[in-house]
Coordinates of C-alpha atoms in Angstrom, one line a residue:
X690 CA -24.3 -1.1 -18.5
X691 CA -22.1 -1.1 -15.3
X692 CA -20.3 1.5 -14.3
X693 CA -16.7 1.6 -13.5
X694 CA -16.7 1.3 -9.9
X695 CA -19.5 -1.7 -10.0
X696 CA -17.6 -5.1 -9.0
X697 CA -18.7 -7.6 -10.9
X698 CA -20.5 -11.1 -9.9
X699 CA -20.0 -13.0 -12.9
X700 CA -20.5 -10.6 -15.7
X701 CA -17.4 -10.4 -16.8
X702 CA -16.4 -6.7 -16.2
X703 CA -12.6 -5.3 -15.6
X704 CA -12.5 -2.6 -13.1
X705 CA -11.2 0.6 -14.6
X706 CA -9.3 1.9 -11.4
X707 CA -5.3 2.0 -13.0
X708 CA -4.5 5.4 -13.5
X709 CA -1.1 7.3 -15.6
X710 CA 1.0 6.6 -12.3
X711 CA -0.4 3.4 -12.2
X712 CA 0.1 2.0 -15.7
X713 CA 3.7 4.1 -15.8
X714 CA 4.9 2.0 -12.7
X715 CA 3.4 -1.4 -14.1
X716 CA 5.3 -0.6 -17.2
X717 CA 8.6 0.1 -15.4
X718 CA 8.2 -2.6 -12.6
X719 CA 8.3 -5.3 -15.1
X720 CA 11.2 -3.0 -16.6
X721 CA 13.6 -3.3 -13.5
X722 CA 13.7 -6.8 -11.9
X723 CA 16.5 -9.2 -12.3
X724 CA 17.5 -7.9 -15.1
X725 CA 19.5 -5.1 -13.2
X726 CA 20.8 -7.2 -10.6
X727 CA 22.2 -9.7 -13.8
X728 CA 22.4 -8.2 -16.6
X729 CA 25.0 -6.0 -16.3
X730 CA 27.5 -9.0 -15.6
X731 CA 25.9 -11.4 -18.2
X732 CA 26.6 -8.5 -20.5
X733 CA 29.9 -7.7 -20.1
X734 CA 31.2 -11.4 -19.7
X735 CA 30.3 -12.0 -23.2
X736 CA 30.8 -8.5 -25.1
X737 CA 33.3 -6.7 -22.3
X738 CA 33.2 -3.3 -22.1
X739 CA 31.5 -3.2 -25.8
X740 CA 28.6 -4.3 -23.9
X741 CA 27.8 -0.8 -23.4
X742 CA 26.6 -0.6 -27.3
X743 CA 24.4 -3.9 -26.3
X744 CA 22.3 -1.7 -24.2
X745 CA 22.3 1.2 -26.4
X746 CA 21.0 -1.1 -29.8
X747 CA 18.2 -2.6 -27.7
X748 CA 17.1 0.1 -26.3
X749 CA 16.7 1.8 -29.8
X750 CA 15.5 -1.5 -31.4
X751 CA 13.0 -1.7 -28.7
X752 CA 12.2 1.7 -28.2
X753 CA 10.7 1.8 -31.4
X754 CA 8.6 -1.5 -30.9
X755 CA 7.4 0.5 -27.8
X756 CA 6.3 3.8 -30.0
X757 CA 4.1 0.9 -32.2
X758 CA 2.7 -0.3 -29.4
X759 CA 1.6 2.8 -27.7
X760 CA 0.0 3.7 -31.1
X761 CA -2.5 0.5 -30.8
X762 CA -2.1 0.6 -26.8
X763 CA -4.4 4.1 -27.2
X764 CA -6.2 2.9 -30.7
X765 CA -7.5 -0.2 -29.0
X766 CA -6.8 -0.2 -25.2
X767 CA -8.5 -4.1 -24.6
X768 CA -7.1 -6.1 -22.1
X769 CA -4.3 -8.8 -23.1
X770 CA -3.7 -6.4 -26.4
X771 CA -1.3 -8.0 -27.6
X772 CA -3.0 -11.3 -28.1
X773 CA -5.7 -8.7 -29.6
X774 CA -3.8 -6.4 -32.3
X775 CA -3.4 -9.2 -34.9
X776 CA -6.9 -10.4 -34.0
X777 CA -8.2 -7.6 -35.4
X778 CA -5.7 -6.9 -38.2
X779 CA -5.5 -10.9 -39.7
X780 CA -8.3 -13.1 -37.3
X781 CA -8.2 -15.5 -34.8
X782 CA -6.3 -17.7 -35.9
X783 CA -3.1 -15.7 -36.1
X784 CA -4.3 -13.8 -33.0
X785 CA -4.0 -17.1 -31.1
X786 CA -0.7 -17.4 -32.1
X787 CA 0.6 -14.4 -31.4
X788 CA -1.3 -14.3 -27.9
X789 CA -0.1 -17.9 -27.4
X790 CA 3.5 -16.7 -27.5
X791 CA 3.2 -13.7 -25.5
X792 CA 1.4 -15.7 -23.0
X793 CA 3.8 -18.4 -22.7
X794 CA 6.8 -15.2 -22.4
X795 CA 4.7 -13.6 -19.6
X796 CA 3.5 -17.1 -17.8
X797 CA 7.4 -17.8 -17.3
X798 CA 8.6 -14.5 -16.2
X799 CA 7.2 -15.0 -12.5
X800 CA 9.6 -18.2 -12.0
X801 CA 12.1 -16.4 -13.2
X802 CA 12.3 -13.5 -11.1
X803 CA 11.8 -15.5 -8.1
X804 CA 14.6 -17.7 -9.7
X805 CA 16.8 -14.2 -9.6
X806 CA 15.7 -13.5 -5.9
X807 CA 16.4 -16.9 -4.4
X808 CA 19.7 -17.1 -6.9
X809 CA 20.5 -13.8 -5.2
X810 CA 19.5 -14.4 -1.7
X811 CA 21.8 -17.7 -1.4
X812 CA 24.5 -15.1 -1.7
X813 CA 23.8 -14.1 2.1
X814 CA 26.1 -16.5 4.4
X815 CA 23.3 -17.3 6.9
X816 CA 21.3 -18.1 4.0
X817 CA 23.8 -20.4 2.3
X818 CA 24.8 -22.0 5.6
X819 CA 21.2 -22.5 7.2
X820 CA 18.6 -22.9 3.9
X821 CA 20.8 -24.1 0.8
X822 CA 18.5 -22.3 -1.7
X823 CA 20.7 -23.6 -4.8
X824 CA 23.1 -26.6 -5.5
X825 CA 26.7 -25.4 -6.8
X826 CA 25.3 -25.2 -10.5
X827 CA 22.9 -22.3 -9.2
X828 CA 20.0 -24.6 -9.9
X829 CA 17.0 -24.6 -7.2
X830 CA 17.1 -27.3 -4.0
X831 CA 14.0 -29.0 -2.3
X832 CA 14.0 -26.0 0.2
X833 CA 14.9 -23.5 -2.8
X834 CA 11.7 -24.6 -4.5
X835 CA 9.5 -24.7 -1.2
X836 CA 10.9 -21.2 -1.2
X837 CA 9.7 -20.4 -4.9
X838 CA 6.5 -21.7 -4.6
X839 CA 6.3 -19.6 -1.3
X840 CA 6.5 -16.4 -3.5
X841 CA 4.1 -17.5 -6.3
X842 CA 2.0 -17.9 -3.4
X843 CA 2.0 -14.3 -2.8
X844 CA 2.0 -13.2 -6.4
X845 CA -1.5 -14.7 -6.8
X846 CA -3.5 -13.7 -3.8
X847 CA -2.1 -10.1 -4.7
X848 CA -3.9 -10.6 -7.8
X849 CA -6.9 -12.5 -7.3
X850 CA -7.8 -9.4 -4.2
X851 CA -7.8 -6.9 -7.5
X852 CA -5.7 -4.9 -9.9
X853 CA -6.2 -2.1 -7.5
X854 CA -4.3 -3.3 -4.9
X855 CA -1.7 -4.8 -7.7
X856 CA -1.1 -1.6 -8.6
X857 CA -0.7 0.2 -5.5
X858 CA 1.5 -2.5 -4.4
X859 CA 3.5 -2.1 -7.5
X860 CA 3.6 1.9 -7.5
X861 CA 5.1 1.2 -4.0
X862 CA 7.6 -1.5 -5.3
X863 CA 9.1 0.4 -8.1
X864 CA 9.3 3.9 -5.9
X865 CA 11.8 1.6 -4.1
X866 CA 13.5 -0.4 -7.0
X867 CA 14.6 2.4 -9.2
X868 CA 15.6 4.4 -6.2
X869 CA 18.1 1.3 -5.3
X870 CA 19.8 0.7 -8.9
X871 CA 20.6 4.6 -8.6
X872 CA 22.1 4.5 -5.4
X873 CA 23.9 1.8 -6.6
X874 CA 25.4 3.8 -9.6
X875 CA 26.3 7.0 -6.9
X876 CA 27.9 4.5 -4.6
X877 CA 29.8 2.7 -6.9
X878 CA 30.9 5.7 -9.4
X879 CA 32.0 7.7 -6.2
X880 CA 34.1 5.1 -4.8
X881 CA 35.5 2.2 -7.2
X882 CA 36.1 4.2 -10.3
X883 CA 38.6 2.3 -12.7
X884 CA 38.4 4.0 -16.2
X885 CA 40.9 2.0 -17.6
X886 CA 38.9 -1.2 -17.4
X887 CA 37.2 -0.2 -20.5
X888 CA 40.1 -1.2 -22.5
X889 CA 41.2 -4.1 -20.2
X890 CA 40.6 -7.7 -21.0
X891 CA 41.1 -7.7 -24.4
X892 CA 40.0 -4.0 -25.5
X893 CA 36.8 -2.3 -25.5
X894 CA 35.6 -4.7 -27.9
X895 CA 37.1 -8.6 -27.2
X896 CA 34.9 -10.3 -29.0
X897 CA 34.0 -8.1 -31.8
X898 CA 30.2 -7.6 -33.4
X899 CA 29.5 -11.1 -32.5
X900 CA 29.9 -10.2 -29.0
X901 CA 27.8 -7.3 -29.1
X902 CA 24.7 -9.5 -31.0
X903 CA 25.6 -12.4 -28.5
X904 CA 24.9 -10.4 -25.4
X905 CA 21.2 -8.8 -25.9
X906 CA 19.7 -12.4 -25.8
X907 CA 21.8 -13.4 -22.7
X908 CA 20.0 -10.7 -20.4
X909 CA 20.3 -7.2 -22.0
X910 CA 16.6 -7.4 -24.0
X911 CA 15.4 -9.7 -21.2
X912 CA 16.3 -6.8 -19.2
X913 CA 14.6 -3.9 -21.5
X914 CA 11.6 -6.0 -21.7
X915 CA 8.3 -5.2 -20.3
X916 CA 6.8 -1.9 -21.6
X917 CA 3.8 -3.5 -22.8
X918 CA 2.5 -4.2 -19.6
X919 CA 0.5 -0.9 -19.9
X920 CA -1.1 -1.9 -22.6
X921 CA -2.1 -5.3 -20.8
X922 CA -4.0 -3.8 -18.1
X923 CA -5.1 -0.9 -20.6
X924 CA -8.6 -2.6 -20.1
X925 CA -8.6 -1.5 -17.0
X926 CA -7.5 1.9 -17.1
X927 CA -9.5 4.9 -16.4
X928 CA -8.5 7.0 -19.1
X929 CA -6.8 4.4 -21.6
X930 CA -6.1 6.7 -25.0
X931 CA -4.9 9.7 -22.5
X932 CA -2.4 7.2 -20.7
X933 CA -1.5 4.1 -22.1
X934 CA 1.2 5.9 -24.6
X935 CA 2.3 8.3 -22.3
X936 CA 3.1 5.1 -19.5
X937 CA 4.8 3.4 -22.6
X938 CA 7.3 5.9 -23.9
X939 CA 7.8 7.0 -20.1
X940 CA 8.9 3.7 -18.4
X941 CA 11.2 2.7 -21.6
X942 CA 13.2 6.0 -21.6
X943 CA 13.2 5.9 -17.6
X944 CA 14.6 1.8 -17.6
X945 CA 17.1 2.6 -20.5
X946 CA 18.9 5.5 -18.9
X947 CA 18.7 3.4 -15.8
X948 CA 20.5 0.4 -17.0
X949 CA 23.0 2.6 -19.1
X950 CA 24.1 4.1 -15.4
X951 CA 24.6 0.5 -14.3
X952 CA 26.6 -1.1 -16.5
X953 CA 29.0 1.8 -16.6
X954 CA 29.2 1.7 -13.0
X955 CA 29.5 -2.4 -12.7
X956 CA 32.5 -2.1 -15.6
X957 CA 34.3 0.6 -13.4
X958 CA 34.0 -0.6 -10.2
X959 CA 35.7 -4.0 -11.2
X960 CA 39.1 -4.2 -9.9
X961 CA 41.8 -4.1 -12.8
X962 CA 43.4 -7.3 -11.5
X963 CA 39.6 -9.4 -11.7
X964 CA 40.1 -8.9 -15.8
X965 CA 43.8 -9.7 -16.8
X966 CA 43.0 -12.5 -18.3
X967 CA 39.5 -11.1 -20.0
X968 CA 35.6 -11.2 -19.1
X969 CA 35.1 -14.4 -18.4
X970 CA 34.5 -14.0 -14.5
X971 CA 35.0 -10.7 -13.6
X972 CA 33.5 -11.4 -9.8
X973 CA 34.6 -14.8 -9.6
X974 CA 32.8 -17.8 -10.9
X975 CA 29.9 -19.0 -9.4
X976 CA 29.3 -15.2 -7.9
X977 CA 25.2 -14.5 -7.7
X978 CA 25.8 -11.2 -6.7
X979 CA 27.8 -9.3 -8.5
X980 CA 26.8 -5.8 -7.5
X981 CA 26.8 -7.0 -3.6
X982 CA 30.2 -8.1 -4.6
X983 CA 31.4 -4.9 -5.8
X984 CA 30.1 -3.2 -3.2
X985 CA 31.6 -5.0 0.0
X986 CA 35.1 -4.5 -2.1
X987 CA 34.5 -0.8 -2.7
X988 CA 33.9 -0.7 1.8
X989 CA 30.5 0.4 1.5
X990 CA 29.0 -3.6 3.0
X991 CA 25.8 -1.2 4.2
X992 CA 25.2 -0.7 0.2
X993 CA 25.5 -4.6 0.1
X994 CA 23.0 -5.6 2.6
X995 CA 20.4 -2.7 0.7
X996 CA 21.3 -4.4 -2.4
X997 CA 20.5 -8.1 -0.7
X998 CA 16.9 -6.5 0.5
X999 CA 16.5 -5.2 -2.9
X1000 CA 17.5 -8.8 -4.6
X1001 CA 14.2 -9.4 -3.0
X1002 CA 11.7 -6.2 -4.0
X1003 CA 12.9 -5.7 -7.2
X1004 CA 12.9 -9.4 -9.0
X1005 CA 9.5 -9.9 -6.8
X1006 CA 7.6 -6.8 -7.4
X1007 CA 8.2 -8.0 -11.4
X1008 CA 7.2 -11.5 -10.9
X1009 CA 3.7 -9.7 -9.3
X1010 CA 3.4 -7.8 -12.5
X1011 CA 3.5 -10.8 -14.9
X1012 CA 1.2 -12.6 -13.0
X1013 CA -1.1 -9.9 -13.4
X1014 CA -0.5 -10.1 -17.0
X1015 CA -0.1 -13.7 -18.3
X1016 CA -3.7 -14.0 -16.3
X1017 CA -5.2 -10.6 -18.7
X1018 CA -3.5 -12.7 -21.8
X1019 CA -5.3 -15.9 -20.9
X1020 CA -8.6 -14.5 -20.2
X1021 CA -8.8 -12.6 -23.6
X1022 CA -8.0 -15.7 -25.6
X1023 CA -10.5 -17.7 -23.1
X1024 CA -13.2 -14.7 -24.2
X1025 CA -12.0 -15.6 -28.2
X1026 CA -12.8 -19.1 -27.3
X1027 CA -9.3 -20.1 -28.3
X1028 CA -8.8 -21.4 -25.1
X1029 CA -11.4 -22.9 -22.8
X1030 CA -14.2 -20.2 -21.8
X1031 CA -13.4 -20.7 -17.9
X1032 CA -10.6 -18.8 -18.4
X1033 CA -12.5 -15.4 -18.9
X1034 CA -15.2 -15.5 -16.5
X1035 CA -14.5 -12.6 -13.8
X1036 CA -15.2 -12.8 -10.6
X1037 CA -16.6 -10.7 -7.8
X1038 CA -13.2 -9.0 -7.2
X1039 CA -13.3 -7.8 -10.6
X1040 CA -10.4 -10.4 -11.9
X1041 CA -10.1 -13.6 -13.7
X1042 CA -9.6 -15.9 -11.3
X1043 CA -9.3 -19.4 -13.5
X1044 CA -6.6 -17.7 -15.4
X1045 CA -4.1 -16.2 -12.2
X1046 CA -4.8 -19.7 -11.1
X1047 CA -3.6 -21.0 -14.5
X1048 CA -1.0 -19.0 -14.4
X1049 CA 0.4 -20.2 -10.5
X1050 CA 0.4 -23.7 -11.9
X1051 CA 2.5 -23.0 -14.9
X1052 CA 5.0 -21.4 -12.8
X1053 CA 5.2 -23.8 -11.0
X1054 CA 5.7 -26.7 -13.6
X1055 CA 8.4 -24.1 -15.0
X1056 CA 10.7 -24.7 -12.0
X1057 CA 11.3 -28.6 -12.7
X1058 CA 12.6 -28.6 -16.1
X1059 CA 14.1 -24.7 -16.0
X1060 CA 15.5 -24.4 -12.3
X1061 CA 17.5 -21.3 -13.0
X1062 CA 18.1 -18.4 -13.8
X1063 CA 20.2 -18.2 -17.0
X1064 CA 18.9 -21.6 -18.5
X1065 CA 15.5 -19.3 -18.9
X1066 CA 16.6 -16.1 -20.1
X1067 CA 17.5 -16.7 -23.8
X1068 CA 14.3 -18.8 -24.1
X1069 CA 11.7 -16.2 -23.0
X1070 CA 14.2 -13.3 -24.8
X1071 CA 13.0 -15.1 -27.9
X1072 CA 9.7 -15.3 -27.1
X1073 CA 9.2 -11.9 -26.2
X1074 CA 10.8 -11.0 -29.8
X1075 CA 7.7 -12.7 -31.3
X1076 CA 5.4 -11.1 -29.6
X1077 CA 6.4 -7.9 -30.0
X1078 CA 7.1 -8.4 -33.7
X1079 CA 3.6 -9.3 -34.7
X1080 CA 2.6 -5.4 -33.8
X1081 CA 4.2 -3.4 -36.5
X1082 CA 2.9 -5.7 -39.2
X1083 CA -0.3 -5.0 -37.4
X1084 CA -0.3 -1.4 -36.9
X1085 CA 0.5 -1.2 -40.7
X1086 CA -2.3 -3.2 -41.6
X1087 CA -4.5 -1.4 -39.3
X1088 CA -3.7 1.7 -40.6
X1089 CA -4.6 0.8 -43.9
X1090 CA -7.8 -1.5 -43.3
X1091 CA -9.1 0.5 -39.9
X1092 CA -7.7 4.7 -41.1
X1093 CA -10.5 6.5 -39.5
X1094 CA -10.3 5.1 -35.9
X1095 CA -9.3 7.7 -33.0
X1096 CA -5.6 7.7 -32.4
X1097 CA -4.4 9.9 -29.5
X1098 CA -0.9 8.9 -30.3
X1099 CA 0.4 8.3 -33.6
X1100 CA 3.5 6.8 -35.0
X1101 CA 5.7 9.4 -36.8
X1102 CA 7.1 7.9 -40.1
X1103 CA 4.9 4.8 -39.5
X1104 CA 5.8 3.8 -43.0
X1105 CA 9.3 2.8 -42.3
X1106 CA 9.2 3.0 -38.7
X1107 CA 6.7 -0.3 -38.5
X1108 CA 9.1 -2.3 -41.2
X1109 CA 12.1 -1.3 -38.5
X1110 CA 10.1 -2.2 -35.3
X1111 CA 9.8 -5.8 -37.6
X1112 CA 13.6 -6.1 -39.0
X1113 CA 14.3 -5.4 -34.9
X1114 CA 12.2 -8.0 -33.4
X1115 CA 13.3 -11.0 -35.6
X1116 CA 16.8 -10.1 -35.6
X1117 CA 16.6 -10.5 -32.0
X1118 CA 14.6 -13.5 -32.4
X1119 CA 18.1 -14.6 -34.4
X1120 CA 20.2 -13.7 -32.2
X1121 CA 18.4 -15.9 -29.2
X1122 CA 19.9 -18.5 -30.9
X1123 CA 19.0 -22.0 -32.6
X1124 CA 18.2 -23.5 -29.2
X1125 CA 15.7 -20.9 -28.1
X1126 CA 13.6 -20.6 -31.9
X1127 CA 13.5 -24.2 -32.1
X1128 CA 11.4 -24.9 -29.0
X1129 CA 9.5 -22.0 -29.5
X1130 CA 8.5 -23.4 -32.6
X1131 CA 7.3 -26.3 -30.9
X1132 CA 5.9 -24.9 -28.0
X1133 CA 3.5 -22.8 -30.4
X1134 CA 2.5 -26.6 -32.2
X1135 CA 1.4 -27.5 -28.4
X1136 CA -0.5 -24.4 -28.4
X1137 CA -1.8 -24.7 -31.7
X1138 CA -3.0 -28.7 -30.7
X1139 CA -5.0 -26.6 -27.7
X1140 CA -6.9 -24.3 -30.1
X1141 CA -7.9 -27.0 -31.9
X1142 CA -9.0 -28.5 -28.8
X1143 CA -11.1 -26.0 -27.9
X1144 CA -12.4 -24.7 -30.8
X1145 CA -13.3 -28.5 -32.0
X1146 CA -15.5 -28.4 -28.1
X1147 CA -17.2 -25.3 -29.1
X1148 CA -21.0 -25.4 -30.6
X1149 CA -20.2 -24.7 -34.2
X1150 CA -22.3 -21.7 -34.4
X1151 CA -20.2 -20.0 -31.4
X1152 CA -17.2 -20.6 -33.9
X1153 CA -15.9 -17.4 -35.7
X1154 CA -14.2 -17.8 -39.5
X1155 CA -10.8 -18.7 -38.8
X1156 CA -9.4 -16.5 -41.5
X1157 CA -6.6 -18.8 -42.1
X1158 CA -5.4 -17.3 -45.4
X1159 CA -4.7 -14.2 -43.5
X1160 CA -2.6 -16.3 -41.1
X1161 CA -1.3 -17.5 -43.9
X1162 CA 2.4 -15.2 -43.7
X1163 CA 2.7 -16.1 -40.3
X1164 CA 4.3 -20.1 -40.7
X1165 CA 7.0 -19.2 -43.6
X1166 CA 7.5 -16.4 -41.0
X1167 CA 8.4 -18.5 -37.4
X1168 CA 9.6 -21.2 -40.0
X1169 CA 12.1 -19.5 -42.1
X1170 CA 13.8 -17.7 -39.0
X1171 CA 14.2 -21.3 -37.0
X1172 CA 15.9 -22.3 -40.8
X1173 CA 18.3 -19.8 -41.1
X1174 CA 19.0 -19.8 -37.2
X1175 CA 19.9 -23.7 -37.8
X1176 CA 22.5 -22.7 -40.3
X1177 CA 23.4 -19.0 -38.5
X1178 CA 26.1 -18.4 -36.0
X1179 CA 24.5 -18.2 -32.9
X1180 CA 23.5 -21.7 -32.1
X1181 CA 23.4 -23.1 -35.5
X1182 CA 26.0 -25.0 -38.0
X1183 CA 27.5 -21.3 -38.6
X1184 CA 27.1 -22.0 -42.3
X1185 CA 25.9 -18.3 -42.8
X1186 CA 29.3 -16.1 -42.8
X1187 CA 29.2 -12.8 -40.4
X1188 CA 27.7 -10.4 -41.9
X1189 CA 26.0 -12.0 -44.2
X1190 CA 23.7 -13.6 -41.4
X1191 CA 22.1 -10.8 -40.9
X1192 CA 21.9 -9.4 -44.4
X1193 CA 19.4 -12.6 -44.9
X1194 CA 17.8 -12.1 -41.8
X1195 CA 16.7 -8.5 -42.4
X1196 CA 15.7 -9.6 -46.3
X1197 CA 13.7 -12.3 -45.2
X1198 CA 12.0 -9.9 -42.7
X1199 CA 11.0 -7.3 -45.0
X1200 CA 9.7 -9.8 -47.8
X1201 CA 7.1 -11.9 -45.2
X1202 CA 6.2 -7.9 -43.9
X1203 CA 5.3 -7.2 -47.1
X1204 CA 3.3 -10.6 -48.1
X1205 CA 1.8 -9.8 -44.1
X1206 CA 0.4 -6.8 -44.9
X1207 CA -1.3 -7.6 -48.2
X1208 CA -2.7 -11.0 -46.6
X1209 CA -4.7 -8.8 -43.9
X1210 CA -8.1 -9.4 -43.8
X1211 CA -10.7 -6.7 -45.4
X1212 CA -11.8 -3.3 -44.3
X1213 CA -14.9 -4.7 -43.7
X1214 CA -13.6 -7.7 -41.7
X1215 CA -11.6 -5.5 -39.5
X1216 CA -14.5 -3.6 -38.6
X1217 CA -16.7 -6.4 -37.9
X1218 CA -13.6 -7.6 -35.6
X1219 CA -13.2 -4.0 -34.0
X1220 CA -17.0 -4.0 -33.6
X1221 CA -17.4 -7.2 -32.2
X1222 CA -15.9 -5.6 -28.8
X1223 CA -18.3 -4.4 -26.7
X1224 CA -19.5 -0.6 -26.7
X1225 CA -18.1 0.0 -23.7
X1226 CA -14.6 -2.0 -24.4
X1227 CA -14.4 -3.0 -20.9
X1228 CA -17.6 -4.5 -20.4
X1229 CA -18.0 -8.2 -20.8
X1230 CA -20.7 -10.5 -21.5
X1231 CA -21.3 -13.2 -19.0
X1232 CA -20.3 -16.3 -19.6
X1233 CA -22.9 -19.1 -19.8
X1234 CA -24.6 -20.1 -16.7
X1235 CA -22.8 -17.4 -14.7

């Protein structure tokens, strides 16, 4: 058996070289990107002032999807867990679906940050005058996608050199992007403070609840999003059940308090005149950069041209990060053989090559039909609510089926806390709107159509038992949510009164938890999955012919 520090040459082995810093500042990387530089605005043009409780309701809804997944993070630190959690717990066929979605969340994050940068960076006069990054819509130009392609240029050869460098590079990357959004808050708080603005427009509160719910799809979970890149790279961690929970918990308090600061210093920094006739356009329409904006008006233009630099770490040094990740995601279902095997080998660097490739060329067939920003956001916000809500019904399963394995962290009150973390990520999943669930739904029947690909190309004695009745909770689950979202009030006919909306929505959750958990596969069957991983759960076998 290798050891750590061996680089492979075909047989398959991570490198276990990402360390607590490491892990902590891939977490909270993908944590702060665009989502600073946006979100703030996109919040508070649909909830106003209110959209301070927007942050404050994700941050507990997904703070407590975190704590569940740095229980299974440190239980079962593989790499791509979250493709490998309900693998274990309900077999691969449900684990294809749930790693399906969370690669197709993670594959389009890179175009969108570099969406956000170039979005940004057309701000600058010379750049509007001279390159033309964006048409009037904010969508990209021929140059603006020369550009794009440009970065996702760099994001790969980052990772195909080696998570090492990735996460040095990163470590270095989010020193300098949570420094900035702070800075931001002292400038801005010390200069343009207008307390008053939080009951201008319309009141705190201008558009009610409904405003609130409205605004954590449009940017505000997009924003929060990203803990579980930790656990994504746990398989190459040196001390995986020490740090992977530690990095989780850590980045998701650090990124909450951090966007908190923001949006109280983007609401008070507004001038009073910019909202008497409400939220709408608090910066002025069309504005990329709002907190640029804000800045030049408050006389501190040397914060502005930072904050320009910074449209360019901060979005970037998140697109690196997902990169890194969609590729971990793709090579453990290529290992599972639920997508072609290529996808898994590792090469000499001690990275997946095939799937960081994969993973340039879907971000780059993202730009056509998404070439922005915000026509993006709600789609992967829904996405991401999926993936994260197959972990509690997991971890409750687990505990049941799997009770004597290790855990260096545990999750207090698991018993309610996992039916929570659930009831959170499908009400978010809701509020993403009919839109969004709908082509989810049939961007998981594409994916499903490749499994069966694959797995129909496989020698029949390589295939594993598809243990389809324990998948079996998983369709009334995505299907019933895209129903009531087609009759709900965000997206839908609006059949579903206020209120009431979510009463079914959190109903319907706990009922397919409860048929999920009893559908799990065996004790037995769980261990044979567990045990299936190699000894050493970094070490991979090599692929054929390698």
């Amino acid at each position: 058996m290798s050891t750590a520090g061996t680089e492979g040459t075909g047989t398959g082995q991570l490198h276990r070289s990402v360390g607590f810093w490491g892990l902590l500042f891939v977490s909270l990387g993908s944590i702060i990107g665009s989502g600073w530089l946006l979100g703030a605005l996109t919040a508070a043009t649909i909830a106003g002032p209110a959209s301070l409780i927007s942050w404050v309701l994700a941050a507990v809804m997904l703070a407590v999807l975190a704590l569940v997944h740095a229980e299974l993070g440190a239980a079962y630190p593989v790499a791509g867990g979250t493709a490998r959690f309900p693998f274990f717990a309900f077999g691969p066929l449900a684990g294809f679906t749930a790693g399906w979605m969370a690669w197709v969340q993670a594959v389009t994050i890179a175009p969108i940050e570099v969406e956000a940068t170039l979005s940004y960076s057309d701000h600058i006069d010379w750049v509007r005058r001279d390159a033309a990054l964006l048409h009037p819509d904010g969508t990209l130009t021929g140059t603006g996608l020369t550009a794009a392609t440009g970065f996702m240029l760099l994001f790969t050869a980052v990772n195909v050199v080696g998570v090492k460098l990735l996460a040095d590079t990163n470590a270095a990357a989010v020193v300098w992007k949570t420094a900035v959004p702070l800075l931001t808050v002292a400038v801005l708080l010390t200069l343009s403070f207008h307390g008053s603005n939080f009951t201008a427009g319309g009141g705190f509160a201008p558009h009610g609840a409904h405003g609130v719910f409205a605004a954590l799809p449009a940017g505000v979970v997009f924003a929060l999003q990203g803990f579980e890149q930790a656990i994504q790279l746990a398989g190459e961690a040196r001390d995986p059940q020490r740090d992977v929970s530690r990095a989780v918990i850590a980045a998701m308090v650090v990124g909450t308090l951090v966007y908190l600061l923001l949006e109280v210093a983007f609401i008070t920094a507004l001038a009073p005149g910019s909202l008497l006739h409400g939220w709408a356009n608090p910066v002025g329409k069309g504005d990329f950069g709002p907190y640029a904006t804000l800045a030049t008006a408050a006389g501190a233009g040397w914060l502005a041209t930072v904050l320009y630099l910074d449209a360019v770490i901060s979005p970037a040094g998140t697109g690196l990060v997902y990169v890194a990740a969609s590729s971990r995601l793709s090579y453990a279902l290529g290992r599972e053989r639920a997508l072609p095997r290529v996808l898994a080998w590792v090469g000499r660097r001690g990275v997946p090559p095939a799937s960081i490739a994969l993973a340039f060329v879907v971000g780059e067939i993202a730009f056509l039909p998404f070439p922005s920003w915000q026509s993006l956001v709600g789609l992967v916000t829904s996405a991401t609510a999926i993936m994260y809500g197959y972990a509690p019904v997991a971890l409750h399963a687990l505990r049941l089926r799997d009770p004597d394995r290790p855990r260096p962290y545990r999750l207090p009150a698991w018993r309610l806390l996992c039916p929570v973390a659930f009831v959170s990520a499908n009400l978010i999943i809701y509020w993403s709107g009919y839109q969004a669930d709908w082509k989810l739904g049939a961007a998981l029947l594409v994916g499903l159509a490749v499994f069966a690909a694959t797995r129909a190309a496989a020698p029949r004695a390589g295939r594993s038992a598809l243990h389809a009745r324990s998948a079996g909770w998983v369709w009334p689950w995505l299907g019933g949510l895209v129903l009531i979202a087609r009759f709900g009030r965000y997206g839908g006919g609006g059949q579903l009164p206020d209120w009431w909306d979510l009463a079914v929505v959190v109903g319907y959750s706990l009922l397919v938890y409860g048929v999920a958990v009893r559908l799990a596969m065996t004790g037995q069957e769980v261990a044979a999955a567990v045990a299936a991983e190699p000894h050493d759960p970094y070490d991979r076998p090599p692929l054929p012919g390698a």
